[in-house]
């Protein structure tokens, strides 16, 4: 019964978003309420679950996402991202252009949301491809692969941060294991897959791209942009803080805060929490990308306000995903999944990945697929004793699979690189699926040691 209601709910959600073009946040909340009624929940309980789901999801995350968007915009508007890309390309030379693009996209991708990173990097990729006389897609595939792995595996990105909170995982461990998963995934889905794609769809590599889809482009004079070192440091500052906490706790406290922490233990743990690390990092960015460059405070504040406007709807969508997840938990769907798979000899990590894949294919949004999958596997994960950090990454891998026509990223890639739908399916959809499968494989390998 619970599964039938869930399937009907997903069908309703799909119809509202795709057929009737209803806003994703509105669709999620409406679907959550309908599913709650279908599961036989008391009407007053449905309202409470929706409120708790949204509130619980956005509690800490609103700071992480908001400040993360502000930090990314400060780095981008100051020309820091431009400096990072050009310096790496200059150092690596034309023969290793793909590696330079992967590194630049990876660094910039950690600090920026996927869509923002894509908008920022595409003009740079076009300019470099033109100068180096290589096909635009030759650099576009590695760029998209690097942005995708940061989006799917690494905090402070929306999906991994949200699932980390939902599954009560250690953010530092997710980041550490996430990098281990991300590196081979991006190499295989980026430079290696490019060689295969060039044989599969040779015509796609003759396209010249479409910059008009990005709107007016901000021009930078390289000499006037921040230095490479300070740009990289600012972009990676939240990652560094979380990494410091994780490494310290693994060396001195066996990976967790002790029962009677010293002052140093408390301080290290404090700076490594996502909300605090993002707060500190934003203050650093305001100085390095703003005040240190003699930019006045009102101008910096305008940049921060514009950054928040760009993620307002994303925050609501994540809240809506939280509402849907909470209804599924409170309505007993999570328990039903546990009963269904209790006698099945299937790794909970594979199960979490499979659920996320199905939801990703059905719903399009990686973030919504992740949150819904997290709600469904939470009871199963607890009963099986799986490391929450690895479950976050397994679900993250599943949420990237088979991006197609119901995903915004699909259309962004298609438009920017001027591809047909068939060519986009043969490049973008395949590279996303490669990341998903390789990511799961590395997670399963890690589970043998963690």
CSV table of C-alpha atoms in Angstrom, one decimal:
chain,number,residue,atom,x,y,z
A,1,UNK,CA,0.0,0.0,0.0
A,2,UNK,CA,2.8,2.5,1.0
A,3,UNK,CA,4.7,1.8,-2.2
A,4,UNK,CA,1.6,2.3,-4.4
A,5,UNK,CA,1.0,5.7,-2.7
A,6,UNK,CA,4.6,6.6,-3.2
A,7,UNK,CA,4.5,5.7,-6.9
A,8,UNK,CA,1.2,7.7,-7.4
A,9,UNK,CA,2.9,10.6,-5.5
A,10,UNK,CA,5.9,10.5,-7.8
A,11,UNK,CA,3.6,10.4,-10.8
A,12,UNK,CA,1.7,13.4,-9.5
A,13,UNK,CA,5.0,15.3,-8.8
A,14,UNK,CA,6.2,14.5,-12.4
A,15,UNK,CA,2.8,15.6,-13.9
A,16,UNK,CA,2.8,18.9,-11.9
A,17,UNK,CA,6.4,19.8,-12.8
A,18,UNK,CA,6.6,18.5,-16.4
A,19,UNK,CA,3.1,18.6,-17.9
A,20,UNK,CA,1.5,21.5,-16.0
A,21,UNK,CA,4.7,23.5,-15.5
A,22,UNK,CA,4.0,24.1,-11.8
A,23,UNK,CA,6.9,25.6,-9.7
A,24,UNK,CA,9.0,22.8,-8.2
A,25,UNK,CA,8.7,24.0,-4.6
A,26,UNK,CA,4.9,24.3,-4.9
A,27,UNK,CA,4.7,20.9,-6.6
A,28,UNK,CA,6.8,19.3,-3.8
A,29,UNK,CA,4.6,20.7,-1.0
A,30,UNK,CA,1.3,19.8,-2.8
A,31,UNK,CA,2.6,16.3,-3.5
A,32,UNK,CA,3.8,15.8,0.1
A,33,UNK,CA,0.3,16.7,1.3
A,34,UNK,CA,-1.5,14.4,-1.1
A,35,UNK,CA,0.9,11.5,-0.3
A,36,UNK,CA,0.2,12.2,3.5
A,37,UNK,CA,-3.5,11.9,2.9
A,38,UNK,CA,-2.9,8.7,0.8
A,39,UNK,CA,-0.8,7.2,3.6
A,40,UNK,CA,-3.7,7.7,6.0
A,41,UNK,CA,-2.0,10.3,8.2
A,42,UNK,CA,-4.2,12.6,10.4
A,43,UNK,CA,-4.7,15.9,8.6
A,44,UNK,CA,-3.1,17.9,11.5
A,45,UNK,CA,-0.1,15.6,11.5
A,46,UNK,CA,0.4,16.2,7.7
A,47,UNK,CA,0.6,20.0,8.3
A,48,UNK,CA,3.1,19.4,11.2
A,49,UNK,CA,5.2,17.0,9.1
A,50,UNK,CA,5.4,19.5,6.2
A,51,UNK,CA,6.5,22.3,8.6
A,52,UNK,CA,9.0,20.1,10.4
A,53,UNK,CA,10.4,18.8,7.1
A,54,UNK,CA,11.0,22.3,5.7
A,55,UNK,CA,12.3,23.7,9.0
A,56,UNK,CA,14.5,20.8,9.7
A,57,UNK,CA,15.9,20.8,6.2
A,58,UNK,CA,16.7,24.5,6.1
A,59,UNK,CA,17.9,25.1,9.7
A,60,UNK,CA,21.7,24.9,9.2
A,61,UNK,CA,21.6,24.6,5.4
A,62,UNK,CA,20.2,28.2,4.9
A,63,UNK,CA,23.5,29.5,6.3
A,64,UNK,CA,25.7,27.1,4.3
A,65,UNK,CA,23.9,27.7,1.0
A,66,UNK,CA,23.4,31.5,1.5
A,67,UNK,CA,27.0,32.2,2.6
A,68,UNK,CA,28.3,29.7,0.0
A,69,UNK,CA,26.6,31.6,-2.8
A,70,UNK,CA,27.9,34.9,-1.5
A,71,UNK,CA,31.5,33.5,-1.3
A,72,UNK,CA,31.3,32.2,-4.8
A,73,UNK,CA,29.9,35.4,-6.2
A,74,UNK,CA,32.6,37.5,-4.5
A,75,UNK,CA,35.3,35.3,-6.1
A,76,UNK,CA,33.6,35.4,-9.5
A,77,UNK,CA,32.9,39.1,-9.6
A,78,UNK,CA,36.4,40.0,-8.4
A,79,UNK,CA,37.9,38.0,-11.3
A,80,UNK,CA,39.3,35.3,-9.0
A,81,UNK,CA,37.8,32.4,-11.0
A,82,UNK,CA,39.1,34.0,-14.2
A,83,UNK,CA,42.6,34.2,-12.7
A,84,UNK,CA,42.5,30.5,-11.5
A,85,UNK,CA,41.5,29.2,-14.9
A,86,UNK,CA,44.0,31.2,-16.9
A,87,UNK,CA,46.9,30.5,-14.5
A,88,UNK,CA,46.3,26.7,-14.6
A,89,UNK,CA,46.1,26.7,-18.4
A,90,UNK,CA,49.2,28.7,-18.7
A,91,UNK,CA,51.1,26.4,-16.4
A,92,UNK,CA,49.9,23.1,-18.0
A,93,UNK,CA,50.2,24.2,-21.6
A,94,UNK,CA,48.1,23.2,-24.6
A,95,UNK,CA,49.0,19.5,-24.5
A,96,UNK,CA,47.5,19.1,-21.0
A,97,UNK,CA,44.6,21.5,-21.5
A,98,UNK,CA,42.0,19.0,-20.3
A,99,UNK,CA,43.8,18.5,-16.9
A,100,UNK,CA,44.0,22.3,-16.5
A,101,UNK,CA,40.3,22.6,-17.2
A,102,UNK,CA,39.5,19.7,-14.8
A,103,UNK,CA,41.5,21.4,-12.0
A,104,UNK,CA,40.1,24.8,-12.6
A,105,UNK,CA,36.5,23.5,-12.7
A,106,UNK,CA,37.1,21.4,-9.6
A,107,UNK,CA,38.5,24.4,-7.6
A,108,UNK,CA,35.8,26.8,-8.9
A,109,UNK,CA,33.1,24.1,-8.6
A,110,UNK,CA,33.7,23.6,-4.9
A,111,UNK,CA,33.0,27.3,-4.3
A,112,UNK,CA,30.1,27.7,-6.7
A,113,UNK,CA,26.7,26.0,-7.3
A,114,UNK,CA,26.6,23.9,-10.5
A,115,UNK,CA,24.6,26.3,-12.6
A,116,UNK,CA,26.7,29.3,-11.5
A,117,UNK,CA,29.9,27.4,-12.2
A,118,UNK,CA,28.7,26.4,-15.7
A,119,UNK,CA,27.7,30.0,-16.5
A,120,UNK,CA,31.1,31.2,-15.3
A,121,UNK,CA,33.3,28.6,-16.9
A,122,UNK,CA,31.7,28.2,-20.3
A,123,UNK,CA,32.9,31.6,-21.8
A,124,UNK,CA,36.5,30.8,-20.4
A,125,UNK,CA,36.4,27.3,-22.0
A,126,UNK,CA,35.2,28.8,-25.3
A,127,UNK,CA,38.0,31.4,-25.3
A,128,UNK,CA,40.7,28.8,-24.5
A,129,UNK,CA,39.4,26.3,-27.1
A,130,UNK,CA,39.5,29.0,-29.8
A,131,UNK,CA,43.0,30.0,-28.8
A,132,UNK,CA,44.3,26.5,-28.7
A,133,UNK,CA,42.4,25.5,-31.8
A,134,UNK,CA,40.7,22.5,-30.2
A,135,UNK,CA,37.0,21.5,-30.3
A,136,UNK,CA,34.9,23.3,-27.6
A,137,UNK,CA,33.4,19.9,-26.5
A,138,UNK,CA,37.0,18.6,-26.0
A,139,UNK,CA,37.2,20.9,-23.0
A,140,UNK,CA,33.5,21.1,-22.3
A,141,UNK,CA,33.2,17.4,-21.2
A,142,UNK,CA,36.0,17.5,-18.6
A,143,UNK,CA,34.6,20.8,-17.3
A,144,UNK,CA,31.1,19.4,-16.9
A,145,UNK,CA,32.5,16.2,-15.3
A,146,UNK,CA,34.5,18.2,-12.7
A,147,UNK,CA,31.5,20.5,-11.9
A,148,UNK,CA,29.2,17.4,-11.5
A,149,UNK,CA,31.4,15.5,-9.1
A,150,UNK,CA,31.7,18.6,-6.8
A,151,UNK,CA,27.9,19.0,-7.0
A,152,UNK,CA,27.2,15.4,-6.2
A,153,UNK,CA,29.9,14.4,-3.7
A,154,UNK,CA,31.4,17.4,-1.9
A,155,UNK,CA,30.0,19.7,0.9
A,156,UNK,CA,29.2,22.6,1.0
A,157,UNK,CA,27.2,21.8,-2.2
A,158,UNK,CA,23.4,21.6,-1.7
A,159,UNK,CA,22.8,17.8,-2.3
A,160,UNK,CA,25.7,16.3,-0.3
A,161,UNK,CA,25.3,18.9,2.5
A,162,UNK,CA,21.5,18.2,2.7
A,163,UNK,CA,21.9,14.4,2.8
A,164,UNK,CA,24.8,14.8,5.3
A,165,UNK,CA,22.3,16.6,7.6
A,166,UNK,CA,19.4,14.2,6.9
A,167,UNK,CA,21.5,11.1,7.6
A,168,UNK,CA,23.4,12.7,10.6
A,169,UNK,CA,26.8,12.0,8.9
A,170,UNK,CA,30.1,13.7,9.7
A,171,UNK,CA,30.6,16.5,7.1
A,172,UNK,CA,34.4,16.2,7.3
A,173,UNK,CA,34.3,12.5,6.6
A,174,UNK,CA,31.9,13.1,3.7
A,175,UNK,CA,34.3,15.7,2.3
A,176,UNK,CA,37.4,13.5,2.7
A,177,UNK,CA,35.8,10.3,1.3
A,178,UNK,CA,34.1,12.5,-1.4
A,179,UNK,CA,37.4,13.7,-2.7
A,180,UNK,CA,38.6,10.1,-2.9
A,181,UNK,CA,35.4,9.2,-4.9
A,182,UNK,CA,35.5,12.3,-7.0
A,183,UNK,CA,39.0,12.1,-8.4
A,184,UNK,CA,38.8,8.8,-10.4
A,185,UNK,CA,35.2,9.6,-11.3
A,186,UNK,CA,36.1,12.9,-13.0
A,187,UNK,CA,39.2,11.3,-14.8
A,188,UNK,CA,37.1,8.5,-16.3
A,189,UNK,CA,34.0,10.7,-17.1
A,190,UNK,CA,36.1,13.6,-18.3
A,191,UNK,CA,39.4,13.1,-20.3
A,192,UNK,CA,38.9,9.3,-20.8
A,193,UNK,CA,35.3,9.6,-21.9
A,194,UNK,CA,36.1,12.5,-24.3
A,195,UNK,CA,38.1,10.1,-26.5
A,196,UNK,CA,35.1,7.7,-26.7
A,197,UNK,CA,32.6,10.5,-27.3
A,198,UNK,CA,34.7,11.9,-30.1
A,199,UNK,CA,34.2,8.5,-32.0
A,200,UNK,CA,30.5,8.1,-31.0
A,201,UNK,CA,29.3,11.6,-32.1
A,202,UNK,CA,32.1,13.2,-34.2
A,203,UNK,CA,29.7,15.9,-35.5
A,204,UNK,CA,29.2,17.2,-31.9
A,205,UNK,CA,32.9,18.1,-31.8
A,206,UNK,CA,32.6,20.4,-34.8
A,207,UNK,CA,30.1,22.7,-33.0
A,208,UNK,CA,31.3,26.3,-32.2
A,209,UNK,CA,29.0,26.8,-29.2
A,210,UNK,CA,26.4,29.4,-28.3
A,211,UNK,CA,27.5,32.2,-26.0
A,212,UNK,CA,24.3,34.2,-26.5
A,213,UNK,CA,22.5,31.9,-24.1
A,214,UNK,CA,24.7,33.3,-21.2
A,215,UNK,CA,23.7,36.9,-21.6
A,216,UNK,CA,26.2,39.8,-21.3
A,217,UNK,CA,29.7,38.7,-20.3
A,218,UNK,CA,31.8,40.4,-17.7
A,219,UNK,CA,35.3,41.2,-19.2
A,220,UNK,CA,38.4,41.0,-17.0
A,221,UNK,CA,41.8,42.5,-17.4
A,222,UNK,CA,44.1,39.8,-16.0
A,223,UNK,CA,46.5,42.3,-14.3
A,224,UNK,CA,43.6,43.8,-12.3
A,225,UNK,CA,42.3,40.4,-11.0
A,226,UNK,CA,43.3,39.0,-7.6
A,227,UNK,CA,46.4,36.8,-7.4
A,228,UNK,CA,46.2,33.0,-8.1
A,229,UNK,CA,47.2,32.0,-4.6
A,230,UNK,CA,44.7,34.2,-2.8
A,231,UNK,CA,41.9,33.3,-5.3
A,232,UNK,CA,42.4,29.5,-4.7
A,233,UNK,CA,42.8,30.0,-0.9
A,234,UNK,CA,39.5,32.0,-0.8
A,235,UNK,CA,37.6,29.5,-2.9
A,236,UNK,CA,38.8,26.5,-0.9
A,237,UNK,CA,38.7,28.1,2.6
A,238,UNK,CA,35.6,26.2,3.8
A,239,UNK,CA,37.0,22.9,2.5
A,240,UNK,CA,40.3,23.6,4.3
A,241,UNK,CA,38.5,24.4,7.6
A,242,UNK,CA,36.5,21.2,7.4
A,243,UNK,CA,39.6,19.2,6.4
A,244,UNK,CA,41.6,20.6,9.4
A,245,UNK,CA,38.8,19.4,11.8
A,246,UNK,CA,38.5,16.0,10.2
A,247,UNK,CA,42.3,15.3,10.2
A,248,UNK,CA,42.7,16.6,13.7
A,249,UNK,CA,39.9,14.4,15.1
A,250,UNK,CA,41.1,11.3,13.2
A,251,UNK,CA,44.7,11.8,14.5
A,252,UNK,CA,43.9,12.7,18.1
A,253,UNK,CA,40.3,11.7,18.9
A,254,UNK,CA,39.6,8.6,16.7
A,255,UNK,CA,37.4,10.6,14.3
A,256,UNK,CA,35.0,12.1,16.8
A,257,UNK,CA,34.7,14.8,19.5
A,258,UNK,CA,35.7,13.3,22.9
A,259,UNK,CA,33.2,13.2,25.9
A,260,UNK,CA,35.3,15.7,27.8
A,261,UNK,CA,36.9,17.9,25.1
A,262,UNK,CA,39.7,20.3,25.8
A,263,UNK,CA,39.5,23.9,24.7
A,264,UNK,CA,41.5,23.1,21.5
A,265,UNK,CA,39.2,20.1,20.8
A,266,UNK,CA,36.2,22.4,21.0
A,267,UNK,CA,37.7,25.1,18.9
A,268,UNK,CA,38.7,22.7,16.1
A,269,UNK,CA,35.3,21.0,16.1
A,270,UNK,CA,33.6,24.5,16.1
A,271,UNK,CA,35.4,25.7,13.0
A,272,UNK,CA,34.8,22.5,11.1
A,273,UNK,CA,31.0,22.5,11.3
A,274,UNK,CA,29.6,23.6,7.8
A,275,UNK,CA,27.7,26.7,9.1
A,276,UNK,CA,30.7,28.0,11.0
A,277,UNK,CA,33.3,27.2,8.3
A,278,UNK,CA,31.1,29.0,5.7
A,279,UNK,CA,30.7,32.0,8.0
A,280,UNK,CA,34.5,32.3,8.6
A,281,UNK,CA,35.1,31.8,4.9
A,282,UNK,CA,32.7,34.5,3.8
A,283,UNK,CA,34.4,37.0,6.1
A,284,UNK,CA,37.7,36.0,4.6
A,285,UNK,CA,36.3,36.4,1.1
A,286,UNK,CA,34.8,39.8,1.9
A,287,UNK,CA,38.3,40.9,2.9
A,288,UNK,CA,40.4,39.2,0.1
A,289,UNK,CA,38.0,39.8,-2.7
A,290,UNK,CA,36.6,43.1,-1.4
A,291,UNK,CA,38.2,45.4,1.2
A,292,UNK,CA,41.8,44.3,0.4
A,293,UNK,CA,41.1,45.4,-3.2
A,294,UNK,CA,39.8,48.7,-2.0
A,295,UNK,CA,36.2,47.9,-2.9
A,296,UNK,CA,33.7,49.8,-0.8
A,297,UNK,CA,31.4,48.1,1.7
A,298,UNK,CA,28.1,49.1,-0.1
A,299,UNK,CA,29.4,47.5,-3.4
A,300,UNK,CA,30.4,44.3,-1.5
A,301,UNK,CA,26.9,44.2,0.1
A,302,UNK,CA,25.3,44.5,-3.3
A,303,UNK,CA,27.2,41.5,-4.5
A,304,UNK,CA,26.0,39.5,-1.5
A,305,UNK,CA,22.4,40.5,-2.1
A,306,UNK,CA,22.6,39.5,-5.8
A,307,UNK,CA,24.1,36.1,-4.8
A,308,UNK,CA,21.2,35.4,-2.4
A,309,UNK,CA,18.6,36.3,-5.0
A,310,UNK,CA,20.1,33.7,-7.3
A,311,UNK,CA,19.6,30.8,-4.8
A,312,UNK,CA,16.3,31.9,-3.2
A,313,UNK,CA,14.2,29.4,-5.2
A,314,UNK,CA,16.9,26.6,-4.8
A,315,UNK,CA,16.5,27.0,-1.0
A,316,UNK,CA,12.7,26.7,-1.2
A,317,UNK,CA,13.1,23.6,-3.5
A,318,UNK,CA,15.4,22.0,-0.9
A,319,UNK,CA,12.8,22.8,1.8
A,320,UNK,CA,10.1,21.3,-0.3
A,321,UNK,CA,12.2,18.2,-0.7
A,322,UNK,CA,12.6,18.1,3.0
A,323,UNK,CA,8.8,18.2,3.4
A,324,UNK,CA,8.3,15.3,1.0
A,325,UNK,CA,11.0,13.3,2.8
A,326,UNK,CA,9.4,13.9,6.2
A,327,UNK,CA,6.0,12.8,5.0
A,328,UNK,CA,7.5,9.6,3.7
A,329,UNK,CA,9.2,9.0,7.0
A,330,UNK,CA,6.2,9.9,9.2
A,331,UNK,CA,3.8,8.1,6.9
A,332,UNK,CA,5.7,4.8,7.3
A,333,UNK,CA,7.2,4.5,3.8
A,334,UNK,CA,10.7,4.3,5.2
A,335,UNK,CA,9.7,1.5,7.5
A,336,UNK,CA,8.0,-0.3,4.6
A,337,UNK,CA,11.3,-0.1,2.6
A,338,UNK,CA,13.1,-1.6,5.6
A,339,UNK,CA,10.7,-4.5,5.8
A,340,UNK,CA,10.8,-5.1,2.1
A,341,UNK,CA,14.6,-5.3,1.9
A,342,UNK,CA,15.2,-6.8,5.4
A,343,UNK,CA,15.4,-10.3,3.9
A,344,UNK,CA,17.2,-9.3,0.7
A,345,UNK,CA,20.9,-9.9,0.5
A,346,UNK,CA,21.6,-6.5,-1.1
A,347,UNK,CA,24.1,-3.9,0.3
A,348,UNK,CA,22.2,-0.9,1.7
A,349,UNK,CA,24.7,1.3,-0.2
A,350,UNK,CA,23.6,-0.3,-3.5
A,351,UNK,CA,20.0,0.1,-2.4
A,352,UNK,CA,20.5,3.8,-1.6
A,353,UNK,CA,22.1,4.3,-5.0
A,354,UNK,CA,19.3,2.4,-6.8
A,355,UNK,CA,16.6,4.5,-5.1
A,356,UNK,CA,18.4,7.7,-6.0
A,357,UNK,CA,18.8,6.6,-9.6
A,358,UNK,CA,15.1,5.8,-10.0
A,359,UNK,CA,14.1,9.2,-8.4
A,360,UNK,CA,16.7,11.1,-10.5
A,361,UNK,CA,15.4,9.6,-13.7
A,362,UNK,CA,11.8,10.3,-12.7
A,363,UNK,CA,12.2,13.8,-11.2
A,364,UNK,CA,15.3,15.3,-12.8
A,365,UNK,CA,16.5,17.2,-9.8
A,366,UNK,CA,19.6,15.6,-8.2
A,367,UNK,CA,18.9,17.5,-4.9
A,368,UNK,CA,15.2,16.3,-4.7
A,369,UNK,CA,16.2,12.7,-5.6
A,370,UNK,CA,18.9,12.8,-2.9
A,371,UNK,CA,16.7,14.1,-0.2
A,372,UNK,CA,13.8,11.6,-1.0
A,373,UNK,CA,16.3,8.7,-1.2
A,374,UNK,CA,17.8,9.7,2.2
A,375,UNK,CA,14.4,9.7,3.8
A,376,UNK,CA,13.7,6.2,2.4
A,377,UNK,CA,17.0,4.6,3.4
A,378,UNK,CA,17.4,6.2,6.8
A,379,UNK,CA,15.7,3.4,8.8
A,380,UNK,CA,17.5,0.7,6.7
A,381,UNK,CA,20.9,2.3,7.2
A,382,UNK,CA,20.5,2.4,10.9
A,383,UNK,CA,19.5,-1.2,11.1
A,384,UNK,CA,22.3,-2.4,8.9
A,385,UNK,CA,25.0,-0.3,10.6
A,386,UNK,CA,26.3,1.4,7.5
A,387,UNK,CA,28.7,4.3,7.7
A,388,UNK,CA,26.4,7.4,7.1
A,389,UNK,CA,29.3,9.2,5.2
A,390,UNK,CA,29.4,6.4,2.7
A,391,UNK,CA,25.6,6.3,2.3
A,392,UNK,CA,25.7,10.1,1.6
A,393,UNK,CA,28.2,9.4,-1.3
A,394,UNK,CA,26.2,6.4,-2.6
A,395,UNK,CA,23.0,8.4,-2.8
A,396,UNK,CA,25.0,11.3,-4.2
A,397,UNK,CA,26.3,9.0,-7.0
A,398,UNK,CA,22.8,7.7,-7.7
A,399,UNK,CA,21.4,11.2,-7.9
A,400,UNK,CA,23.8,12.1,-10.8
A,401,UNK,CA,22.8,9.2,-13.0
A,402,UNK,CA,21.0,9.5,-16.4
A,403,UNK,CA,20.4,13.2,-16.5
A,404,UNK,CA,17.9,13.7,-19.4
A,405,UNK,CA,15.2,16.1,-20.6
A,406,UNK,CA,13.7,16.8,-17.2
A,407,UNK,CA,17.0,18.1,-15.8
A,408,UNK,CA,18.0,21.8,-16.1
A,409,UNK,CA,21.7,20.8,-16.5
A,410,UNK,CA,20.8,18.8,-19.6
A,411,UNK,CA,19.4,21.8,-21.4
A,412,UNK,CA,22.2,24.1,-20.2
A,413,UNK,CA,24.8,21.8,-21.7
A,414,UNK,CA,22.8,21.4,-24.9
A,415,UNK,CA,22.3,25.1,-25.4
A,416,UNK,CA,25.8,26.3,-24.5
A,417,UNK,CA,27.5,23.7,-26.7
A,418,UNK,CA,24.9,24.0,-29.5
A,419,UNK,CA,24.1,20.3,-29.6
A,420,UNK,CA,21.1,18.3,-30.7
A,421,UNK,CA,19.0,16.4,-28.1
A,422,UNK,CA,20.5,13.1,-29.5
A,423,UNK,CA,24.1,14.5,-29.2
A,424,UNK,CA,23.4,15.8,-25.7
A,425,UNK,CA,22.1,12.3,-24.6
A,426,UNK,CA,25.3,10.8,-26.1
A,427,UNK,CA,27.6,13.1,-24.3
A,428,UNK,CA,26.1,14.8,-21.2
A,429,UNK,CA,23.8,11.9,-20.2
A,430,UNK,CA,26.5,9.3,-20.6
A,431,UNK,CA,29.1,11.3,-18.7
A,432,UNK,CA,26.7,11.8,-15.8
A,433,UNK,CA,25.9,8.1,-15.8
A,434,UNK,CA,29.7,7.2,-15.8
A,435,UNK,CA,30.2,9.4,-12.7
A,436,UNK,CA,27.3,7.6,-11.0
A,437,UNK,CA,28.6,4.1,-11.7
A,438,UNK,CA,32.2,4.8,-11.0
A,439,UNK,CA,31.2,6.7,-7.9
A,440,UNK,CA,29.3,3.8,-6.6
A,441,UNK,CA,32.2,1.4,-7.3
A,442,UNK,CA,34.6,3.6,-5.3
A,443,UNK,CA,32.1,3.9,-2.4
A,444,UNK,CA,31.8,0.1,-2.3
A,445,UNK,CA,35.6,-0.3,-2.3
A,446,UNK,CA,35.8,2.3,0.5
A,447,UNK,CA,33.2,0.3,2.5
A,448,UNK,CA,35.7,-2.6,2.7
A,449,UNK,CA,38.1,-0.4,4.7
A,450,UNK,CA,35.9,2.1,6.6
